Amino acid sequence: DRPVCEDRPVCEDRPVCEDDGGLLSLQERSALIRRWYELMIERKKDLATIITAENGKPLKEAEGEILYAASFLEWFAEEARRVYGDVIPASAKDRRILVLKQPVGVAAIITPWNFPSAMITRKVGAALAAGCTVVVKPAEDTPLSALALGELANQAGIPAGVYNVVPCSRQQAPAVGEVLCTDPLVAKISFTGSTATGKILLKHAAGTVKRVSMELGGHAPFIVFDSADVDRAVAGALASKYRNSGQTCVCTNRFLVQRGIHDKFVEKFAKAIESELRVGSGFDAKTTQGPLINEKAVEKVERHINDAVSQGASIVTGGKRHSLGKNFFEPTLLSNVTTKMLCTQEETFGPLAPVIKFDTEAEAVAIANAADVGLAGYFYSQDPAQIWRVAEQLEVGMVGVNEGIVSSVESPFGGIKQSGIGREGSKYGIDEYLEIKYVCFGGL
């Protein structure tokens, strides 16, 4: 905490005090982040409307994202006061060993379009709680969400220059990203996006050996074993696959269903898709599936479906663009899918659910782990021994057991293999923005 000065009663409401070089105490940082959270809750509908206008997400889902996004500010407002160091017993009698945790410095935050508010607050909340300043480069498709958060940060009293937003065009994005990764004034890069882009940013950041956090692409398996509760598995599949029209990094991309339960699952899943999902404008209260982000995304879904059908897959429901417009696509379910098809080798990032039939547990785990990425994985089983085995064997950073939605502010979010480096959210998230300094006191 900064020392109390004689003018303290006069300048109590000032966010920065010149008497201590402009530094904020933990309590002050916590209070400012907390106020930012409160303003997000107050303006929930306005912020959600911006998201829906920018990326087409159904308004109800967008409001859910704002609550989720705000929860990270609430969480890290509390975590700001829990950055604990250590006192380590020394081997020498005349020494004391201290461990301090200090902010890394300026953090460059590069975020995607699919969660344009939550991906910012999950990173920025941790960075500000640690004492860092940030430069946010939002996705080219969703700059207004980042700017709106900036306005609320300003209203909350967060000092000028602490939260900065640098929007840019799609053409300028590579150049802006390179500057952020190579500028020696930037100490940390945090990126959420594709694995291909993440690799480019890692190469740029290597020149100045920056700290990096990477939350990259996924290819999530969803395994349904014979012992599973089919109705519960179908509900989980619907939530995991079709949230945001399949445009999330933790969306299921491959369904693996054991032979004994396969036909029953596919039948019930198809009925659920047809009865519970409705394609439409994000501003229509009845809509559950908005448009895809652009026509390029639609073309990728079409390419995956055409490739699968050409190799023997069957369209159970959906399979084509929706009559509403070129960026709308029907929620689609494929059966008779094999591991040789594009839809099981690449992340689709759209409303396509391919189902692979398998026989044994070992076969399912092998198929699931064959990917070079490992962000999230899901499976349904009522066999306790199997639950332990598969949860430990799946090569992913997050596992949903009998649950299709795993994200929460309290949980560490991140992957292994080529799905990224580091963790966000939870008590571990703030560590990504802290340096550990060892201090040795001698001559005592």
Short mmCIF file of C-alpha atoms in Angstrom, two decimals, residues 16-261:
data_model
loop_
_atom_site.label_atom_id
_atom_site.label_comp_id
_atom_site.label_asym_id
_atom_site.label_seq_id
_atom_site.Cartn_x
_atom_site.Cartn_y
_atom_site.Cartn_z
CA VAL A 16 -3.53 7.86 -9.25
CA CYS A 17 -1.49 9.73 -6.65
CA GLU A 18 1.67 11.62 -7.58
CA ASP A 19 3.11 11.08 -4.09
CA ASP A 20 4.00 7.47 -4.90
CA GLY A 21 4.91 7.75 -8.58
CA GLY A 22 1.41 6.98 -9.85
CA LEU A 23 1.24 3.44 -8.46
CA LEU A 24 -2.05 1.97 -7.33
CA SER A 25 -2.33 -0.27 -4.30
CA LEU A 26 -3.87 -3.72 -4.52
CA GLN A 27 -7.03 -2.42 -2.88
CA GLU A 28 -7.30 0.41 -5.40
CA ARG A 29 -6.78 -1.89 -8.38
CA SER A 30 -9.34 -4.26 -6.97
CA ALA A 31 -11.90 -1.49 -6.47
CA LEU A 32 -11.46 -0.14 -10.01
CA ILE A 33 -11.82 -3.56 -11.63
CA ARG A 34 -14.85 -4.23 -9.44
CA ARG A 35 -16.45 -0.96 -10.57
CA TRP A 36 -15.80 -1.93 -14.19
CA TYR A 37 -17.62 -5.21 -13.51
CA GLU A 38 -20.60 -3.35 -12.03
CA LEU A 39 -20.85 -1.08 -15.06
CA MET A 40 -20.83 -4.10 -17.39
CA ILE A 41 -23.74 -5.59 -15.47
CA GLU A 42 -25.61 -2.28 -15.60
CA ARG A 43 -25.11 -2.02 -19.38
CA LYS A 44 -25.58 -5.72 -20.12
CA LYS A 45 -28.27 -5.25 -22.76
CA ASP A 46 -26.37 -2.53 -24.61
CA LEU A 47 -23.16 -4.59 -24.69
CA ALA A 48 -25.06 -7.70 -25.82
CA THR A 49 -26.72 -5.72 -28.62
CA ILE A 50 -23.29 -4.70 -29.90
CA ILE A 51 -22.13 -8.34 -29.95
CA THR A 52 -25.22 -9.48 -31.87
CA ALA A 53 -24.84 -6.64 -34.36
CA GLU A 54 -21.15 -7.47 -34.88
CA ASN A 55 -21.11 -11.25 -35.14
CA GLY A 56 -24.75 -12.37 -35.34
CA LYS A 57 -24.83 -14.29 -32.07
CA PRO A 58 -28.40 -14.69 -30.75
CA LEU A 59 -29.18 -11.90 -28.30
CA LYS A 60 -29.85 -14.29 -25.42
CA GLU A 61 -26.45 -15.92 -26.00
CA ALA A 62 -24.85 -12.50 -26.24
CA GLU A 63 -26.32 -11.49 -22.89
CA GLY A 64 -24.94 -14.73 -21.48
CA GLU A 65 -21.51 -13.80 -22.84
CA ILE A 66 -21.65 -10.39 -21.15
CA LEU A 67 -22.45 -12.00 -17.79
CA TYR A 68 -19.61 -14.47 -18.38
CA ALA A 69 -17.26 -11.66 -19.43
CA ALA A 70 -18.15 -9.53 -16.43
CA SER A 71 -17.59 -12.46 -14.08
CA PHE A 72 -13.88 -12.43 -14.97
CA LEU A 73 -13.61 -8.83 -13.81
CA GLU A 74 -15.39 -9.73 -10.59
CA TRP A 75 -13.08 -12.72 -10.09
CA PHE A 76 -9.83 -10.91 -10.77
CA ALA A 77 -10.89 -7.91 -8.70
CA GLU A 78 -10.72 -10.38 -5.82
CA GLU A 79 -7.58 -12.17 -7.03
CA ALA A 80 -5.71 -8.85 -7.15
CA ARG A 81 -5.51 -9.02 -3.36
CA ARG A 82 -4.15 -12.58 -3.34
CA VAL A 83 -0.82 -12.22 -5.14
CA TYR A 84 1.17 -13.94 -2.44
CA GLY A 85 4.95 -14.29 -2.30
CA ASP A 86 6.99 -16.60 -0.06
CA VAL A 87 9.56 -16.59 2.69
CA ILE A 88 11.80 -19.63 2.21
CA PRO A 89 13.97 -21.05 5.02
CA ALA A 90 17.61 -20.44 4.13
CA SER A 91 20.47 -22.89 4.63
CA ALA A 92 22.77 -20.10 5.88
CA LYS A 93 22.01 -18.54 9.26
CA ASP A 94 22.83 -14.99 8.11
CA ARG A 95 20.49 -15.03 5.10
CA ARG A 96 16.79 -14.69 4.42
CA ILE A 97 15.18 -15.77 1.15
CA LEU A 98 12.18 -13.83 -0.14
CA VAL A 99 10.09 -14.47 -3.26
CA LEU A 100 8.23 -11.50 -4.73
CA LYS A 101 5.65 -11.48 -7.51
CA GLN A 102 5.67 -8.42 -9.77
CA PRO A 103 3.79 -7.44 -12.95
CA VAL A 104 5.50 -8.39 -16.19
CA GLY A 105 4.80 -4.96 -17.74
CA VAL A 106 2.91 -4.05 -20.90
CA ALA A 107 0.74 -6.92 -22.14
CA ALA A 108 -0.47 -7.13 -25.75
CA ILE A 109 -3.87 -8.81 -25.93
CA ILE A 110 -5.04 -10.22 -29.29
CA THR A 111 -8.62 -11.52 -29.25
CA PRO A 112 -11.05 -13.35 -31.60
CA TRP A 113 -14.48 -12.40 -32.94
CA ASN A 114 -16.52 -15.30 -31.56
CA PHE A 115 -16.42 -14.09 -27.93
CA PRO A 116 -15.47 -10.44 -28.44
CA SER A 117 -16.10 -9.38 -24.83
CA ALA A 118 -15.31 -12.48 -22.76
CA MET A 119 -11.96 -13.12 -24.42
CA ILE A 120 -10.93 -9.57 -23.54
CA THR A 121 -11.99 -9.55 -19.90
CA ARG A 122 -10.56 -13.03 -19.23
CA LYS A 123 -7.14 -11.67 -20.22
CA VAL A 124 -7.38 -8.00 -19.25
CA GLY A 125 -8.94 -8.69 -15.85
CA ALA A 126 -5.95 -10.85 -14.91
CA ALA A 127 -3.43 -8.39 -16.38
CA LEU A 128 -4.84 -5.37 -14.54
CA ALA A 129 -5.16 -7.31 -11.30
CA ALA A 130 -1.46 -8.16 -11.58
CA GLY A 131 -0.59 -4.50 -12.16
CA CYS A 132 0.07 -4.59 -15.91
CA THR A 133 -1.11 -2.16 -18.56
CA VAL A 134 -2.63 -3.61 -21.75
CA VAL A 135 -2.92 -2.96 -25.46
CA VAL A 136 -5.90 -4.83 -26.93
CA LYS A 137 -6.06 -5.65 -30.63
CA PRO A 138 -9.60 -6.93 -31.18
CA ALA A 139 -10.65 -9.04 -34.14
CA GLU A 140 -11.30 -7.05 -37.30
CA ASP A 141 -14.95 -8.19 -37.32
CA THR A 142 -15.72 -7.08 -33.74
CA PRO A 143 -13.88 -3.87 -32.76
CA LEU A 144 -16.93 -2.13 -31.26
CA SER A 145 -17.20 -4.58 -28.37
CA ALA A 146 -13.63 -3.81 -27.34
CA LEU A 147 -14.20 -0.06 -27.64
CA ALA A 148 -17.39 -0.28 -25.59
CA LEU A 149 -15.49 -2.05 -22.83
CA GLY A 150 -12.90 0.71 -23.05
CA GLU A 151 -15.55 3.36 -22.52
CA LEU A 152 -16.84 1.54 -19.43
CA ALA A 153 -13.28 1.13 -18.15
CA ASN A 154 -12.89 4.89 -18.46
CA GLN A 155 -16.17 5.47 -16.62
CA ALA A 156 -14.99 3.10 -13.89
CA GLY A 157 -11.99 5.33 -13.26
CA ILE A 158 -9.30 3.10 -14.70
CA PRO A 159 -6.45 5.54 -15.46
CA ALA A 160 -5.83 6.68 -19.02
CA GLY A 161 -3.25 4.55 -20.78
CA VAL A 162 -3.97 1.41 -18.74
CA TYR A 163 -6.58 -0.12 -21.08
CA ASN A 164 -5.79 0.67 -24.73
CA VAL A 165 -7.59 -0.55 -27.87
CA VAL A 166 -6.01 -0.68 -31.34
CA PRO A 167 -8.60 -1.67 -33.96
CA CYS A 168 -7.37 -2.30 -37.48
CA SER A 169 -8.51 -3.58 -40.85
CA ARG A 170 -8.13 -7.18 -41.95
CA GLN A 171 -5.38 -6.10 -44.33
CA GLN A 172 -3.39 -4.43 -41.55
CA ALA A 173 -3.87 -7.16 -38.94
CA PRO A 174 -0.66 -9.11 -39.71
CA ALA A 175 1.45 -5.95 -39.55
CA VAL A 176 -0.14 -4.78 -36.29
CA GLY A 177 0.30 -8.23 -34.77
CA GLU A 178 3.96 -8.26 -35.77
CA VAL A 179 4.59 -4.86 -34.17
CA LEU A 180 2.98 -5.96 -30.91
CA CYS A 181 5.08 -9.13 -30.86
CA THR A 182 8.39 -7.51 -31.74
CA ASP A 183 8.29 -4.16 -29.92
CA PRO A 184 10.69 -4.38 -26.96
CA LEU A 185 8.33 -2.26 -24.83
CA VAL A 186 5.80 -5.10 -24.87
CA ALA A 187 6.64 -7.73 -22.27
CA LYS A 188 3.81 -10.21 -22.77
CA ILE A 189 1.63 -11.55 -25.60
CA SER A 190 -1.72 -13.21 -24.94
CA PHE A 191 -3.52 -14.55 -28.01
CA THR A 192 -6.70 -16.49 -28.66
CA GLY A 193 -7.22 -17.71 -32.21
CA SER A 194 -6.13 -20.27 -34.75
CA THR A 195 -3.11 -22.51 -34.28
CA ALA A 196 -1.66 -21.29 -37.60
CA THR A 197 -1.76 -17.64 -36.50
CA GLY A 198 -0.48 -18.54 -33.05
CA LYS A 199 2.63 -20.14 -34.56
CA ILE A 200 3.35 -16.95 -36.52
CA LEU A 201 3.00 -14.82 -33.39
CA LEU A 202 5.26 -17.19 -31.44
CA LYS A 203 7.97 -16.76 -34.06
CA HIS A 204 7.69 -12.98 -33.86
CA ALA A 205 7.73 -13.02 -30.04
CA ALA A 206 10.82 -15.24 -29.96
CA GLY A 207 13.06 -12.39 -31.13
CA THR A 208 12.68 -10.57 -27.81
CA VAL A 209 11.88 -13.70 -25.75
CA LYS A 210 8.50 -12.39 -24.62
CA ARG A 211 6.23 -14.16 -22.18
CA VAL A 212 3.39 -15.74 -24.18
CA SER A 213 -0.02 -17.25 -23.54
CA MET A 214 -1.64 -19.04 -26.45
CA GLU A 215 -5.19 -20.38 -26.53
CA LEU A 216 -5.33 -21.95 -29.98
CA GLY A 217 -7.46 -24.23 -32.11
CA GLY A 218 -9.41 -27.23 -30.90
CA HIS A 219 -10.77 -30.44 -32.39
CA ALA A 220 -12.85 -31.67 -29.48
CA PRO A 221 -13.99 -35.30 -29.36
CA PHE A 222 -17.35 -36.18 -27.78
CA ILE A 223 -17.45 -39.87 -26.83
CA VAL A 224 -20.68 -41.66 -25.95
CA PHE A 225 -20.14 -45.10 -24.39
CA ASP A 226 -22.73 -47.88 -24.24
CA SER A 227 -23.30 -47.23 -20.53
CA ALA A 228 -24.20 -43.56 -21.09
CA ASP A 229 -27.54 -41.95 -20.30
CA VAL A 230 -28.56 -41.29 -23.92
CA ASP A 231 -30.96 -38.43 -23.20
CA ARG A 232 -28.36 -36.64 -21.12
CA ALA A 233 -25.73 -37.25 -23.80
CA VAL A 234 -27.99 -35.79 -26.48
CA ALA A 235 -28.64 -32.68 -24.38
CA GLY A 236 -24.89 -32.28 -23.82
CA ALA A 237 -24.18 -32.82 -27.50
CA LEU A 238 -26.67 -30.15 -28.51
CA ALA A 239 -25.15 -27.62 -26.11
CA SER A 240 -21.54 -28.48 -26.93
CA LYS A 241 -21.92 -28.53 -30.71
CA TYR A 242 -24.36 -25.79 -31.62
CA ARG A 243 -23.58 -22.97 -29.18
CA ASN A 244 -22.79 -19.87 -31.26
CA SER A 245 -23.62 -21.96 -34.36
CA GLY A 246 -20.62 -24.19 -33.69
CA GLN A 247 -18.20 -21.27 -33.69
CA THR A 248 -16.32 -21.82 -30.44
CA CYS A 249 -12.89 -23.31 -29.84
CA VAL A 250 -14.29 -25.88 -27.39
CA CYS A 251 -17.21 -26.95 -29.60
CA THR A 252 -17.36 -30.66 -30.28
CA ASN A 253 -15.92 -31.40 -33.70
CA ARG A 254 -16.06 -35.23 -33.69
CA PHE A 255 -18.74 -37.44 -32.17
CA LEU A 256 -17.63 -40.98 -31.35
CA VAL A 257 -20.54 -43.25 -30.40
CA GLN A 258 -20.20 -46.89 -29.32
CA ARG A 259 -21.91 -49.45 -31.53
CA GLY A 260 -24.45 -50.67 -28.96
CA ILE A 261 -25.96 -47.22 -28.48
#
